[in-house]
Coordinates of C-alpha atoms in Angstrom, one line a residue:
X1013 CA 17.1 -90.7 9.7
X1014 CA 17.9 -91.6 6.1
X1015 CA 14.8 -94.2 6.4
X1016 CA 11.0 -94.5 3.9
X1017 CA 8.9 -91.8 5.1
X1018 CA 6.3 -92.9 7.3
X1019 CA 3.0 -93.3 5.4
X1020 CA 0.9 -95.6 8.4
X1021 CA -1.6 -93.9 10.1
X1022 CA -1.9 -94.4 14.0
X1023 CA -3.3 -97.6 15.0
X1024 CA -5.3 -97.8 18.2
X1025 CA -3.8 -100.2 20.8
X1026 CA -6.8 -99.5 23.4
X1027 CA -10.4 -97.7 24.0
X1028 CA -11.9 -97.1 27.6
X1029 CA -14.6 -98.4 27.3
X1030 CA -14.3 -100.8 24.6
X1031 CA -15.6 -100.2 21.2
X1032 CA -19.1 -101.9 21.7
X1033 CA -19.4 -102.4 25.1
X1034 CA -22.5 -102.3 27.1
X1035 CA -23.2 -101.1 30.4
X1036 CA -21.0 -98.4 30.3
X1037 CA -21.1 -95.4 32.5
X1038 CA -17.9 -93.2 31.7
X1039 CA -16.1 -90.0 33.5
X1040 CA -13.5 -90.0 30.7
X1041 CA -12.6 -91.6 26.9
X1042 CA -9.1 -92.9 26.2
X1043 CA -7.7 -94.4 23.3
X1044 CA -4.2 -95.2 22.7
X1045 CA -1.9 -95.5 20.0
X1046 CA 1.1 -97.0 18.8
X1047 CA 3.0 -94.0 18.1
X1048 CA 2.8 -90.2 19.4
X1049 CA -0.6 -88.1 17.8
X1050 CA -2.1 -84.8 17.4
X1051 CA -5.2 -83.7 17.1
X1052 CA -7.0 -81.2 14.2
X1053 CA -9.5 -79.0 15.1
X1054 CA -11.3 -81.6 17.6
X1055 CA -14.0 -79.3 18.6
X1056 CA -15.2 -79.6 14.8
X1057 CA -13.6 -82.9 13.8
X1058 CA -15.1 -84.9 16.3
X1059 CA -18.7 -85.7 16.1
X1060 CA -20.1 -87.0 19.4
X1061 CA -24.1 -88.5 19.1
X1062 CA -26.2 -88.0 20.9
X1063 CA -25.1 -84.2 21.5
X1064 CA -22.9 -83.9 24.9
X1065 CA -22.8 -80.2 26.1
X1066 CA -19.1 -79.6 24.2
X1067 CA -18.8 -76.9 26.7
X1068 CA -18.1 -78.7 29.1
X1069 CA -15.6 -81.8 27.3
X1070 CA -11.9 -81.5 27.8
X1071 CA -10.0 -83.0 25.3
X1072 CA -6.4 -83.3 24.9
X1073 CA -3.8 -85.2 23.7
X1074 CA -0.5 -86.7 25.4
X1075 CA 2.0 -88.4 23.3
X1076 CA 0.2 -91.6 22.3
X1077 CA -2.9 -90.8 24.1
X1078 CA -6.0 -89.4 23.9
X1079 CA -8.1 -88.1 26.9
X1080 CA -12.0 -87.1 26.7
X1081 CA -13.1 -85.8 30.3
X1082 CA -17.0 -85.8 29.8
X1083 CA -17.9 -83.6 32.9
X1084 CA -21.6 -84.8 32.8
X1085 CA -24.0 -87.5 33.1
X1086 CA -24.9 -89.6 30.0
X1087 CA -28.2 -90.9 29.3
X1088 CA -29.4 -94.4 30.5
X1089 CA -30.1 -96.8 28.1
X1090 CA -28.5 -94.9 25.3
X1091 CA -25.5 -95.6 22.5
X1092 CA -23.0 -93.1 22.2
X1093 CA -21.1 -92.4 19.3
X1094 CA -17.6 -90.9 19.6
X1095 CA -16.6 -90.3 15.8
X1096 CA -13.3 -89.1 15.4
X1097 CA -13.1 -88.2 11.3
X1098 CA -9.8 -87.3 10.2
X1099 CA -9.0 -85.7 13.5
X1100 CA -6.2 -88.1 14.8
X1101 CA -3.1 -87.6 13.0
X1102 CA 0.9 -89.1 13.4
X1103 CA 2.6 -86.5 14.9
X1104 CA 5.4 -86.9 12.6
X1105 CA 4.0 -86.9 9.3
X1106 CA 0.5 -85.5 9.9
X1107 CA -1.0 -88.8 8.2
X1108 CA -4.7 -89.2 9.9
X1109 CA -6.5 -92.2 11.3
X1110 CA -9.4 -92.6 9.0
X1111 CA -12.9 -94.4 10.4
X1112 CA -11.9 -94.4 13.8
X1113 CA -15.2 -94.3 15.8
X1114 CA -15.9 -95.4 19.2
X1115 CA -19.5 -96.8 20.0
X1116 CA -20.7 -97.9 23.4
X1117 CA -24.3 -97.9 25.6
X1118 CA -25.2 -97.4 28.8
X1119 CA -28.0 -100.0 28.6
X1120 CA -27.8 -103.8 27.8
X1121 CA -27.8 -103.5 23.8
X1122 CA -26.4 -101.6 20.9
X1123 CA -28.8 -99.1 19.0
X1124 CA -28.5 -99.8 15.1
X1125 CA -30.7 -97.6 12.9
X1126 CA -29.6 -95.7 10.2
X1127 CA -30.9 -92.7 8.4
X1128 CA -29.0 -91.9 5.3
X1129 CA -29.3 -89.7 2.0
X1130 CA -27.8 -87.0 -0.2
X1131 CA -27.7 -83.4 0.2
X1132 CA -27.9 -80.8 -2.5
X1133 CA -27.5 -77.2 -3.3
X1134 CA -29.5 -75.6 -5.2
X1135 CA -26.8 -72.4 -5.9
X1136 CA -23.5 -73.6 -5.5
X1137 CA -20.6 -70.9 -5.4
X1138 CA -16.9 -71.6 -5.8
X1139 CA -15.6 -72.8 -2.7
X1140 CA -18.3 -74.4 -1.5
X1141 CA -17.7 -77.9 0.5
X1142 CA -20.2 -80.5 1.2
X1143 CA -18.2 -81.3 4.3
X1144 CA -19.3 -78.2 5.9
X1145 CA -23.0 -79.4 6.0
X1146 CA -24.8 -80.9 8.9
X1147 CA -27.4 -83.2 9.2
X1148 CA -29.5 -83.2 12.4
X1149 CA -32.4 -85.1 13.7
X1150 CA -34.2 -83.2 16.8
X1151 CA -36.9 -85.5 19.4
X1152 CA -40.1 -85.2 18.3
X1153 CA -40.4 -83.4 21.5
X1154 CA -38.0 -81.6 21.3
X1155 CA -38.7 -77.5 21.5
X1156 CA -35.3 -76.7 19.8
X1157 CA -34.3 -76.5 16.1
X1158 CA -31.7 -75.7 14.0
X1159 CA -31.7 -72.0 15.0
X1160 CA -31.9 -72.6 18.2
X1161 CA -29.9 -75.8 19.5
X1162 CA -27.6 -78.1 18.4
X1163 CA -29.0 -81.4 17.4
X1164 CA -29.6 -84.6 19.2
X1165 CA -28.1 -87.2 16.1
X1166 CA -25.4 -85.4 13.4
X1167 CA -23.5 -86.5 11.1
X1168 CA -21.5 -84.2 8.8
X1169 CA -21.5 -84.8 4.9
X1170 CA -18.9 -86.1 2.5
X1171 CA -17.5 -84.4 -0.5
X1172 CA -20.4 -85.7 -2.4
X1173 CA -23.1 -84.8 -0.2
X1174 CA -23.7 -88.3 1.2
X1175 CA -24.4 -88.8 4.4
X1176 CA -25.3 -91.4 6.9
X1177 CA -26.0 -90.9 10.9
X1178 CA -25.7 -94.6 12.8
X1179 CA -26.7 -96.1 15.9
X1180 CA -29.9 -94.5 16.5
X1181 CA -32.6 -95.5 18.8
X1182 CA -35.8 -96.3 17.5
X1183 CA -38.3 -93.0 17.8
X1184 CA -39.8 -90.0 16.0
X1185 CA -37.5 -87.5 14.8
X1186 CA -37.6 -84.3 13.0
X1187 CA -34.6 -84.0 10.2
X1188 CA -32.7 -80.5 8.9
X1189 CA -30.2 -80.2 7.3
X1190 CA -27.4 -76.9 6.9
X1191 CA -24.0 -75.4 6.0
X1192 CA -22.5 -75.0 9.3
X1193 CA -20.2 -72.0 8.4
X1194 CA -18.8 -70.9 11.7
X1195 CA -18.8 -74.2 13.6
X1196 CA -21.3 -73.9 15.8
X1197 CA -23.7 -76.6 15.1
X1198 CA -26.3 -74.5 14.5
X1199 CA -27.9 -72.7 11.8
X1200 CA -27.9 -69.2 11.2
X1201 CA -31.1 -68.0 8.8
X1202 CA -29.1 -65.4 7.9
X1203 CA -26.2 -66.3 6.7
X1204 CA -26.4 -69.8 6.1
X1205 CA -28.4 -72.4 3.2
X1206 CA -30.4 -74.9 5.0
X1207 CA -33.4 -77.3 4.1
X1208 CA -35.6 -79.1 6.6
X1209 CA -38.2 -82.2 6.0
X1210 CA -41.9 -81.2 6.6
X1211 CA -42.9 -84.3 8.3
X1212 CA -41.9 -85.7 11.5
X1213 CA -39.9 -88.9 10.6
X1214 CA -41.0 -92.1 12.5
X1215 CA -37.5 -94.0 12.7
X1216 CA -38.4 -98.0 13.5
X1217 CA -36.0 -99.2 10.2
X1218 CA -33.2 -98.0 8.6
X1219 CA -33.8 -95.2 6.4
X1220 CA -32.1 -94.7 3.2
X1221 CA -32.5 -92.4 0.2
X1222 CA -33.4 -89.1 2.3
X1223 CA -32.9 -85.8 0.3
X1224 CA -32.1 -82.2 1.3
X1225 CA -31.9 -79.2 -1.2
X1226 CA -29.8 -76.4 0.6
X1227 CA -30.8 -72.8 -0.2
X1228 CA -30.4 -69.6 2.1
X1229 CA -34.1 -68.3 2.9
X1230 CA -33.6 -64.8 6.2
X1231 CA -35.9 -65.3 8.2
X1232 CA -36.1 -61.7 9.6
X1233 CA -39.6 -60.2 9.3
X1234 CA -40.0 -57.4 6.9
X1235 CA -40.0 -53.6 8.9
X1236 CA -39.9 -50.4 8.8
X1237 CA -37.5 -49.1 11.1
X1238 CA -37.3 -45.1 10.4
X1239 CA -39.1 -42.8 7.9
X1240 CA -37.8 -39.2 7.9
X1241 CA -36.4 -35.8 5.7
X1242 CA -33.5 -36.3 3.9
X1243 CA -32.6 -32.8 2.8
X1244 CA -35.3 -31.9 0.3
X1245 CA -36.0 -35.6 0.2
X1246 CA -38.0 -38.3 2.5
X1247 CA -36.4 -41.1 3.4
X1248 CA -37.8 -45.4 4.4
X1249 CA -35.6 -47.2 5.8
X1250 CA -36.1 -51.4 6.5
X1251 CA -33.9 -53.6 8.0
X1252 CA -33.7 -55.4 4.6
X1253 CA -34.8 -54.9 1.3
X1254 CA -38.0 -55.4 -0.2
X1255 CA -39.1 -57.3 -3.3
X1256 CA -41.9 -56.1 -3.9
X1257 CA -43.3 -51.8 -3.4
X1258 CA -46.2 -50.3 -3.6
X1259 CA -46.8 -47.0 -3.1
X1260 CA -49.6 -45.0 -3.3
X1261 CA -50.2 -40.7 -3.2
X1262 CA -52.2 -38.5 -6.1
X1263 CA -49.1 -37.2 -6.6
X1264 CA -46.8 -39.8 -7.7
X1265 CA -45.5 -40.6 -10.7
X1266 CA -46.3 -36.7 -11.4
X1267 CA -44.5 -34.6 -8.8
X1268 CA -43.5 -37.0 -7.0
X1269 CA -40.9 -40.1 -7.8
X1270 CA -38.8 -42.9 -5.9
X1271 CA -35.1 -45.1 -5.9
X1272 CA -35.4 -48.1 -4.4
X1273 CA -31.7 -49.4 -3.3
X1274 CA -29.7 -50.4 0.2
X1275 CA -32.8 -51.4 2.4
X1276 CA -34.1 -48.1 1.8
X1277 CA -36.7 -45.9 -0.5
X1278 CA -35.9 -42.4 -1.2
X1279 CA -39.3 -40.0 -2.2
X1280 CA -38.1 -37.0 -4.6
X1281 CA -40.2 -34.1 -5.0
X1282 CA -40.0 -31.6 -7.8
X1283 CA -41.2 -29.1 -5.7
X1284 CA -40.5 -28.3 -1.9
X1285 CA -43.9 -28.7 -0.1
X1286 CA -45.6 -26.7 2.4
X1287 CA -47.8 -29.3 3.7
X1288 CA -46.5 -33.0 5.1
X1289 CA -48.1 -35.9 2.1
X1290 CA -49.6 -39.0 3.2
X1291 CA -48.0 -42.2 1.4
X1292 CA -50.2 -45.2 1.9
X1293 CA -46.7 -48.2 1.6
X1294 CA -47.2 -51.5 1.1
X1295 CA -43.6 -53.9 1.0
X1296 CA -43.3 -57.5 0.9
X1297 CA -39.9 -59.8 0.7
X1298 CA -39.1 -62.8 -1.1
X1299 CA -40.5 -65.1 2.0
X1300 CA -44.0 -62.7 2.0
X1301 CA -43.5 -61.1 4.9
X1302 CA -45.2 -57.8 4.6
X1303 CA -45.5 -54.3 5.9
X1304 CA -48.6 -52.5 5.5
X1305 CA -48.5 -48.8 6.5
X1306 CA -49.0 -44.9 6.1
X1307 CA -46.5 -41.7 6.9
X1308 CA -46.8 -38.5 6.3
X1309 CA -43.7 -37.3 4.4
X1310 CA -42.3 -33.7 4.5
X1311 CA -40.4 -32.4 1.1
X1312 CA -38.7 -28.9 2.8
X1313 CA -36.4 -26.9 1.6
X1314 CA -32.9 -27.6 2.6
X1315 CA -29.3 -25.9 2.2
X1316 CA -27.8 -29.3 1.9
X1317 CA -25.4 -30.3 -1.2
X1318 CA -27.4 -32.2 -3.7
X1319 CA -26.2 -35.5 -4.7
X1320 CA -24.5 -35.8 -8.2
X1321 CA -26.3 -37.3 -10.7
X1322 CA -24.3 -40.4 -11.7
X1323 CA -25.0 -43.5 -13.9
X1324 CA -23.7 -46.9 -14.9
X1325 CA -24.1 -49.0 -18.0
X1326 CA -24.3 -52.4 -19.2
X1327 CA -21.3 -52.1 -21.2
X1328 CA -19.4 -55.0 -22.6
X1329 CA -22.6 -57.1 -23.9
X1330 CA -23.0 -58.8 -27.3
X1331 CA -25.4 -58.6 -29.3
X1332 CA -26.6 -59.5 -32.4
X1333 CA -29.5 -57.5 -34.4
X1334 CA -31.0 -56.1 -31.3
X1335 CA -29.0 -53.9 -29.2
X1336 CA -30.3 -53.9 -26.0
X1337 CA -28.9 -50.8 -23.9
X1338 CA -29.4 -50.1 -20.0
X1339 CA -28.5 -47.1 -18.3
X1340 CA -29.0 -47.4 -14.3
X1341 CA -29.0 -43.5 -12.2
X1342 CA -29.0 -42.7 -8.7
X1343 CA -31.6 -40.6 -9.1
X1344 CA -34.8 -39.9 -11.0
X1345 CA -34.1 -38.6 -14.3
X1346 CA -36.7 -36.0 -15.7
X1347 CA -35.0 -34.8 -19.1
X1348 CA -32.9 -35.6 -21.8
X1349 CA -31.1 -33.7 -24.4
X1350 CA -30.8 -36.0 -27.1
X1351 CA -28.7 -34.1 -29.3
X1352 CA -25.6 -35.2 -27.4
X1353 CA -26.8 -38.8 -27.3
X1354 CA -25.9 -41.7 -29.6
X1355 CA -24.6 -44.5 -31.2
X1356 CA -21.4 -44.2 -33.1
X1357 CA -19.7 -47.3 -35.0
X1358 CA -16.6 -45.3 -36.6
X1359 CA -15.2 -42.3 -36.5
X1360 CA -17.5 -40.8 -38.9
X1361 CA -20.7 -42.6 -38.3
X1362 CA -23.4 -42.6 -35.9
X1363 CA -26.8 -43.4 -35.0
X1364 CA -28.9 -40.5 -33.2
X1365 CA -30.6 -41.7 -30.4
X1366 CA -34.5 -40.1 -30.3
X1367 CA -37.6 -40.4 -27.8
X1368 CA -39.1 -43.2 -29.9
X1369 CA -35.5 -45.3 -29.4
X1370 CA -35.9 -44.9 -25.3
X1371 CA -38.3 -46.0 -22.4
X1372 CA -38.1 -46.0 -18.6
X1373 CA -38.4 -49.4 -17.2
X1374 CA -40.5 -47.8 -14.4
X1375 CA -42.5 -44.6 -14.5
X1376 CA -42.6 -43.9 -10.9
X1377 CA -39.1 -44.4 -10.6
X1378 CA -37.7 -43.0 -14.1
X1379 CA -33.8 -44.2 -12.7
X1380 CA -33.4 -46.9 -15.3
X1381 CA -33.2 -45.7 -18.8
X1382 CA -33.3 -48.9 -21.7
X1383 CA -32.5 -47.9 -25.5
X1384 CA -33.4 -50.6 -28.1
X1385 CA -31.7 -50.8 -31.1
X1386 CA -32.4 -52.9 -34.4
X1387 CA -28.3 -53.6 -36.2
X1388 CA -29.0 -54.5 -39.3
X1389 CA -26.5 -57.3 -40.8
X1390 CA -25.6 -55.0 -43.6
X1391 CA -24.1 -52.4 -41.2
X1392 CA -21.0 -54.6 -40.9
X1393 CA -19.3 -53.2 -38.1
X1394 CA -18.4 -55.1 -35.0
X1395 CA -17.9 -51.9 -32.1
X1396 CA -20.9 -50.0 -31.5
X1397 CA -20.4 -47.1 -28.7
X1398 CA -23.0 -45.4 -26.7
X1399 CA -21.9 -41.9 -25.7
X1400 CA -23.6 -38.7 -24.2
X1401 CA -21.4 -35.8 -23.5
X1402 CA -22.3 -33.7 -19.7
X1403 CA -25.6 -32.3 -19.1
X1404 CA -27.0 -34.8 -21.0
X1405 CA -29.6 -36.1 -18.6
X1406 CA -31.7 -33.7 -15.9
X1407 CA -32.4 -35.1 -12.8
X1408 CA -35.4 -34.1 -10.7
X1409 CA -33.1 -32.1 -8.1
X1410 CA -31.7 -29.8 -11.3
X1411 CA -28.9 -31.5 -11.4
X1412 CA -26.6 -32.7 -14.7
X1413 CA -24.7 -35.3 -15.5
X1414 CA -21.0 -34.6 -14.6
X1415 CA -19.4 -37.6 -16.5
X1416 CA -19.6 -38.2 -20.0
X1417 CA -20.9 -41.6 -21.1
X1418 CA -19.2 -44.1 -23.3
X1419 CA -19.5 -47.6 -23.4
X1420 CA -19.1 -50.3 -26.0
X1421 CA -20.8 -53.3 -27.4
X1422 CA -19.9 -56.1 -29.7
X1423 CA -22.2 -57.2 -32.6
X1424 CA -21.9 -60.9 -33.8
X1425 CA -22.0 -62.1 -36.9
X1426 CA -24.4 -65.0 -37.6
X1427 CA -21.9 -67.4 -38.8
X1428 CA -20.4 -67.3 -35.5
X1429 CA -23.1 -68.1 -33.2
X1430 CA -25.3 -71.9 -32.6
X1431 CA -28.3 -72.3 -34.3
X1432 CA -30.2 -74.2 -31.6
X1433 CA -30.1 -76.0 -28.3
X1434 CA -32.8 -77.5 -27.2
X1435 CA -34.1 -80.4 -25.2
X1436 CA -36.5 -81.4 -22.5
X1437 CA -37.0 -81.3 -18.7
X1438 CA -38.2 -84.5 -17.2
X1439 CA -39.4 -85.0 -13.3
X1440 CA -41.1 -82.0 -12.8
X1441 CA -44.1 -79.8 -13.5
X1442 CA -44.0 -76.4 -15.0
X1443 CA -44.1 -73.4 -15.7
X1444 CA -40.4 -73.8 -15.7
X1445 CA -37.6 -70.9 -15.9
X1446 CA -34.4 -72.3 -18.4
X1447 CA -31.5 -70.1 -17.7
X1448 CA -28.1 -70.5 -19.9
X1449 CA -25.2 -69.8 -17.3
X1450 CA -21.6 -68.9 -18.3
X1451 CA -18.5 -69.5 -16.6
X1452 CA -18.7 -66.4 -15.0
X1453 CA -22.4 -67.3 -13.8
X1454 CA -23.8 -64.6 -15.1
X1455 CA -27.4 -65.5 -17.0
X1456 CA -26.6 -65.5 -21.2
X1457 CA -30.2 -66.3 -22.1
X1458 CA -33.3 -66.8 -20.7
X1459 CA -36.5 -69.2 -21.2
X1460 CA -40.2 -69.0 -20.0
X1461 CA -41.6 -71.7 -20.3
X1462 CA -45.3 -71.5 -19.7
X1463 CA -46.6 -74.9 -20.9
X1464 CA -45.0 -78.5 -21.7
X1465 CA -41.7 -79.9 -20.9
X1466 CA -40.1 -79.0 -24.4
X1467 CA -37.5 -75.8 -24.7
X1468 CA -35.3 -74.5 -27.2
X1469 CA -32.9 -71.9 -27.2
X1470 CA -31.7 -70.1 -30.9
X1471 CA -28.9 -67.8 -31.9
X1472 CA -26.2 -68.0 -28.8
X1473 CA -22.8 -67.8 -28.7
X1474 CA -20.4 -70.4 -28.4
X1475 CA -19.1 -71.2 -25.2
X1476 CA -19.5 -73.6 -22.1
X1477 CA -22.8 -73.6 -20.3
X1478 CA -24.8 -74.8 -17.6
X1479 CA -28.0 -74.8 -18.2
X1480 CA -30.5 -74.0 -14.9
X1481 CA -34.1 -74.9 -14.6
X1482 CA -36.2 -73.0 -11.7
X1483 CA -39.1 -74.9 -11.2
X1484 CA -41.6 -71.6 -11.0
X1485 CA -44.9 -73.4 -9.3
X1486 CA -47.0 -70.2 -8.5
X1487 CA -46.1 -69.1 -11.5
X1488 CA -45.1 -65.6 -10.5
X1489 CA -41.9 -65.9 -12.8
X1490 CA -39.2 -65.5 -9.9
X1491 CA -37.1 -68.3 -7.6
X1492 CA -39.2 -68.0 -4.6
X1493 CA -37.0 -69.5 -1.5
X1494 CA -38.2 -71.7 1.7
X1495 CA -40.4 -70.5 4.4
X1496 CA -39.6 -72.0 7.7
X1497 CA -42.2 -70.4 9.4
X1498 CA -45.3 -71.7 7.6
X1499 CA -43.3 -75.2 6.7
X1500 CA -42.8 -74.4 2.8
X1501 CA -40.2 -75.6 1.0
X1502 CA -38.2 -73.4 -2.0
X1503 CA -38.7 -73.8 -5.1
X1504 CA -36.5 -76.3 -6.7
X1505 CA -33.6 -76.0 -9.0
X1506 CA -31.6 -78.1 -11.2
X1507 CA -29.2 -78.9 -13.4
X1508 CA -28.4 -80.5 -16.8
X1509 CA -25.8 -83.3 -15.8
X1510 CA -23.6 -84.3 -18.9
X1511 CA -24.2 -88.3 -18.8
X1512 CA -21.1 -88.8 -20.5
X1513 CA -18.2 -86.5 -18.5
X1514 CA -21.4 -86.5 -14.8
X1515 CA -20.3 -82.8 -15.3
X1516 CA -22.8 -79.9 -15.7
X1517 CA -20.9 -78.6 -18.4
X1518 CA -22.5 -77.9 -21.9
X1519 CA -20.3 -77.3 -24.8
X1520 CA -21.9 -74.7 -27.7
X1521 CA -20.0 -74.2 -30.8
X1522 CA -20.6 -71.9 -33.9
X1523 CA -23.0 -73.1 -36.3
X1524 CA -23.9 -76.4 -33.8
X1525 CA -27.3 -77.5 -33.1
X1526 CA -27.6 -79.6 -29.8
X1527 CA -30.9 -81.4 -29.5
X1528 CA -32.3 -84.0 -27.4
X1529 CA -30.8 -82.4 -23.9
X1530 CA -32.5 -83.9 -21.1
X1531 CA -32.8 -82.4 -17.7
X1532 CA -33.8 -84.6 -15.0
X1533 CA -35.0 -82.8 -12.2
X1534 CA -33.3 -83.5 -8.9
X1535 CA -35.4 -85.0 -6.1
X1536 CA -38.2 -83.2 -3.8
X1537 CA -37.1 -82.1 -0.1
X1538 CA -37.8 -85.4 1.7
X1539 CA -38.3 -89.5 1.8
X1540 CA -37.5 -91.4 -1.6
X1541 CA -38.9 -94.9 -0.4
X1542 CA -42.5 -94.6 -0.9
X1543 CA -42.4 -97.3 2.0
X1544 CA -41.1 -94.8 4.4
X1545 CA -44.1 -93.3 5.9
X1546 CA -43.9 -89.8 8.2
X1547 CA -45.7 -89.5 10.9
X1548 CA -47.9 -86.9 11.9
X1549 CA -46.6 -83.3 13.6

């Protein structure tokens, strides 16, 4: 009482067995301390190599003392790593032992290989922590991965994404690499990023320079699970969405049109039908797994309530010149009274909107409505207001819109926005997607880039950006993710990295031109040293 807080983490006073000892053939760990301790989350904070069944550890804590009852038989001729983290605190002051590792084998030497690298995340959302990500190496011969077991080397990464796992013995490995959300030392496809090296890795040296590049691929094959009436309408239902549709009847896109939304398709009819339709349907999802079939639909008549037509908008966008609106509807929409739709700027003034002004981004869909408009600078108003009083828009099941529609968007004035940014992307091969992200990570502009390495941007507003490259090589101008199954990595993304501030921040300012920005694209899914050499599968 009255004294300098205490600042000094434990100190370790003993280890059964001894840190490095050989020939050891434990029923229990124990380390002591020279003051009391507590443990944090040991079942995560501890890091045992190779794996142990953690099932079946006991570990507690006893005043100074720590006890690790192993309840199984270790592996001859192997080095064990106990490694304890932060997980050993005072238990006054909560201040951890840092580094405290215990390493013994139950041959006659010490295994000392090393396999080390960074890991990277391709999408990073707030609140990740590199910490949280697992690096694994499986046996060669091993029938488990990282769905399906927990590996036989780990090590967990730092809040850089470095890691390192030691004291391995000499052998052929395969490496993955995940965010291990719920603790379990295992991945989970569907909720989890991971990444995973092709080749199997012959260890004999130590390996440095390894690279992972985390992204979240499900690995749940495309289905089908139900197709039946829905009311008036026909209903598909998979257990996850598609990317891409393709459906095919003499009928569609005439009588016959479709929402795609929630894992499901929904077929409209104008017309109840006498006779069930065939629908050939072909699906596929972002990792190409595909469903290839034919139902026969019904369109009956029904007593149920119809759904109201409702809508959204993208309010709240800028613009400058071209006024780019997008109307999104539940349903099909079939007619439009455009005398209760347009643009007004004051409270005398107005824009009518007409056919030639509007398009349907899909015809067999007709549920997203786009109206372009060209602002001239001599219309010097900054508030321009898309509105549409009820029974505007006539869905295909009769029914009108409830809700009126307003919604607003700001036109910029030319002095206010950059005139360029451009630059170049180095350390990859195109076509390339550039993508100008705000702090709310929402997309502000976008670039295809079909040929070269050279991109420029005009016209944006002034702000701080990151700018995102999508290295597109099929081409089909989409982020395509990993596919475990056939052993194909994603697509890789990266990031302009301020040289001066190593932040990916970009700074645009009105009336700025920033030129000469070079990307560097981060480093393929694998082995850097070219004198690293995988063996085969």
């Amino acid at each position: 009482m009255g004294g300098p807080r205490d600042e000094d983490p434990p100190v370790v006073l003993e280890m059964y067995p001894a840190d490095q000892s050989l020939n050891q053939n434990p029923e229990e760990i124990l380390i002591v301390f020279d003051e009391y301790i507590k443990l944090d989350n040991p079942n995560k904070n501890i890091i045992i190599t190779p794996k142990l069944d953690k099932d079946e550890l006991i570990v507690t804590s006893l005043k100074n003392t720590i006890k690790i009852e192993l309840n199984q038989e270790l592996e001859d001729n192997t080095t064990y790593v106990f490694n304890f983290q932060k997980s050993v605190e005072d238990l006054s002051e909560g201040n951890p032992t840092e580094n405290l590792k215990l390493v013994f084998s139950t041959g006659d030497s010490i295994d000392s290989l090393t396999f080390s690298g960074t890991v990277n995340n391709y999408f990073p959302e707030r609140g990740f922590e590199y910490e949280n990500v697992i690096v694994g190496l499986y046996e060669k011969n091993d029938t488990t991965d990282l769905f399906t077991a927990q590996p036989y080397y780990l090590s967990q990464a730092d809040s850089l994404g470095k890691f390192m796992i030691s004291n391995i013995k000499a052998g052929d490995y395969r490496a993955y690499a995940w965010n291990d959300q719920n603790n379990t030392l295992k991945g989970e496809y569907k909720s989890e990023i991971y990444d995973f090296i092709l080749d199997t890795i012959s260890i004999t040296q130590n390996i440095d320079g390894v690279n992972f590049n985390l992204s979240k691929a499900d690995l749940t094959e495309l289905k089908l699970t139900r197709s039946s009436a829905a009311g008036s309408n026909y209903d598909l239902v998979f257990n996850k969405d598609p990317l891409n549709i393709e459906l095919k009847n003499e009928l569609l896109g005439q009588d016959i049109f479709y929402t795609v939304g929630d894992k499901r398709i929904t077929l409209y009819s104008k017309e109840t039908k006498a006779d069930s339709l065939l629908f050939e349907i072909k699906a596929q999802d972002s990792l190409s797994f595909k469903v290839d079939t034919a139902i026969y639909a019904k369109f009956p008549e029904s007593e149920r309530r119809k759904e109201d037509l409702t809508f959204t908008a993208n309010s709240g966008k800028n613009f400058y010149q071209d006024l780019l609106i997008e109307l999104s509807f539940n349903k099909p929409v079939m007619d439009i009274n455009y005398d209760s739709l347009f643009v007004s700027y004051d409270t005398a003034s107005f824009i009518q909107i007409n056919p030639e002004m509007v398009r349907m981004e899909d015809s067999l869909k007709r549920d997203k409505l786009q109206i372009i408009l060209t602002i001239p600078d001599t219309l010097s108003k900054e508030i321009f207001t898309i509105k549409a009083a009820d029974s505007t828009f006539l869905d295909i099941e009769n029914q009108y819109n409830k809700a009126v529609l307003s919604a607003n968007y700001r036109k910029l004035k030319r002095e206010t926005l950059a005139d360029k940014l451009s630059g170049t992307i180095t350390g990859a091969k195109g076509p390339f997607i550039i993508q100008l992200i705000d702090t709310k990570s929402q997309i502000n502009k976008e670039l295809y880039l079909s040929e070269g390495n050279a991109f420029t941007l005009t016209l944006i507003e002034p702000a701080t950006y990151k700018i995102r490259v999508i290295e597109d090589s099929n081409g089909n101008r989409r982020w395509d993710p990993a596919n475990f199954k056939e052993k194909r990595h994603a697509e890789r993304v990266f990031y302009f990295i301020d040289p001066k501030t190593n932040t990916q921040d970009i700074i645009v300012k009105a009336g700025w031109t920033v030129e000469d920005v070079l990307i560097k694209a981060t480093p393929q899914t694998g082995l850097q040293n070219s004198e690293i050499t995988p063996v085969d599968n």
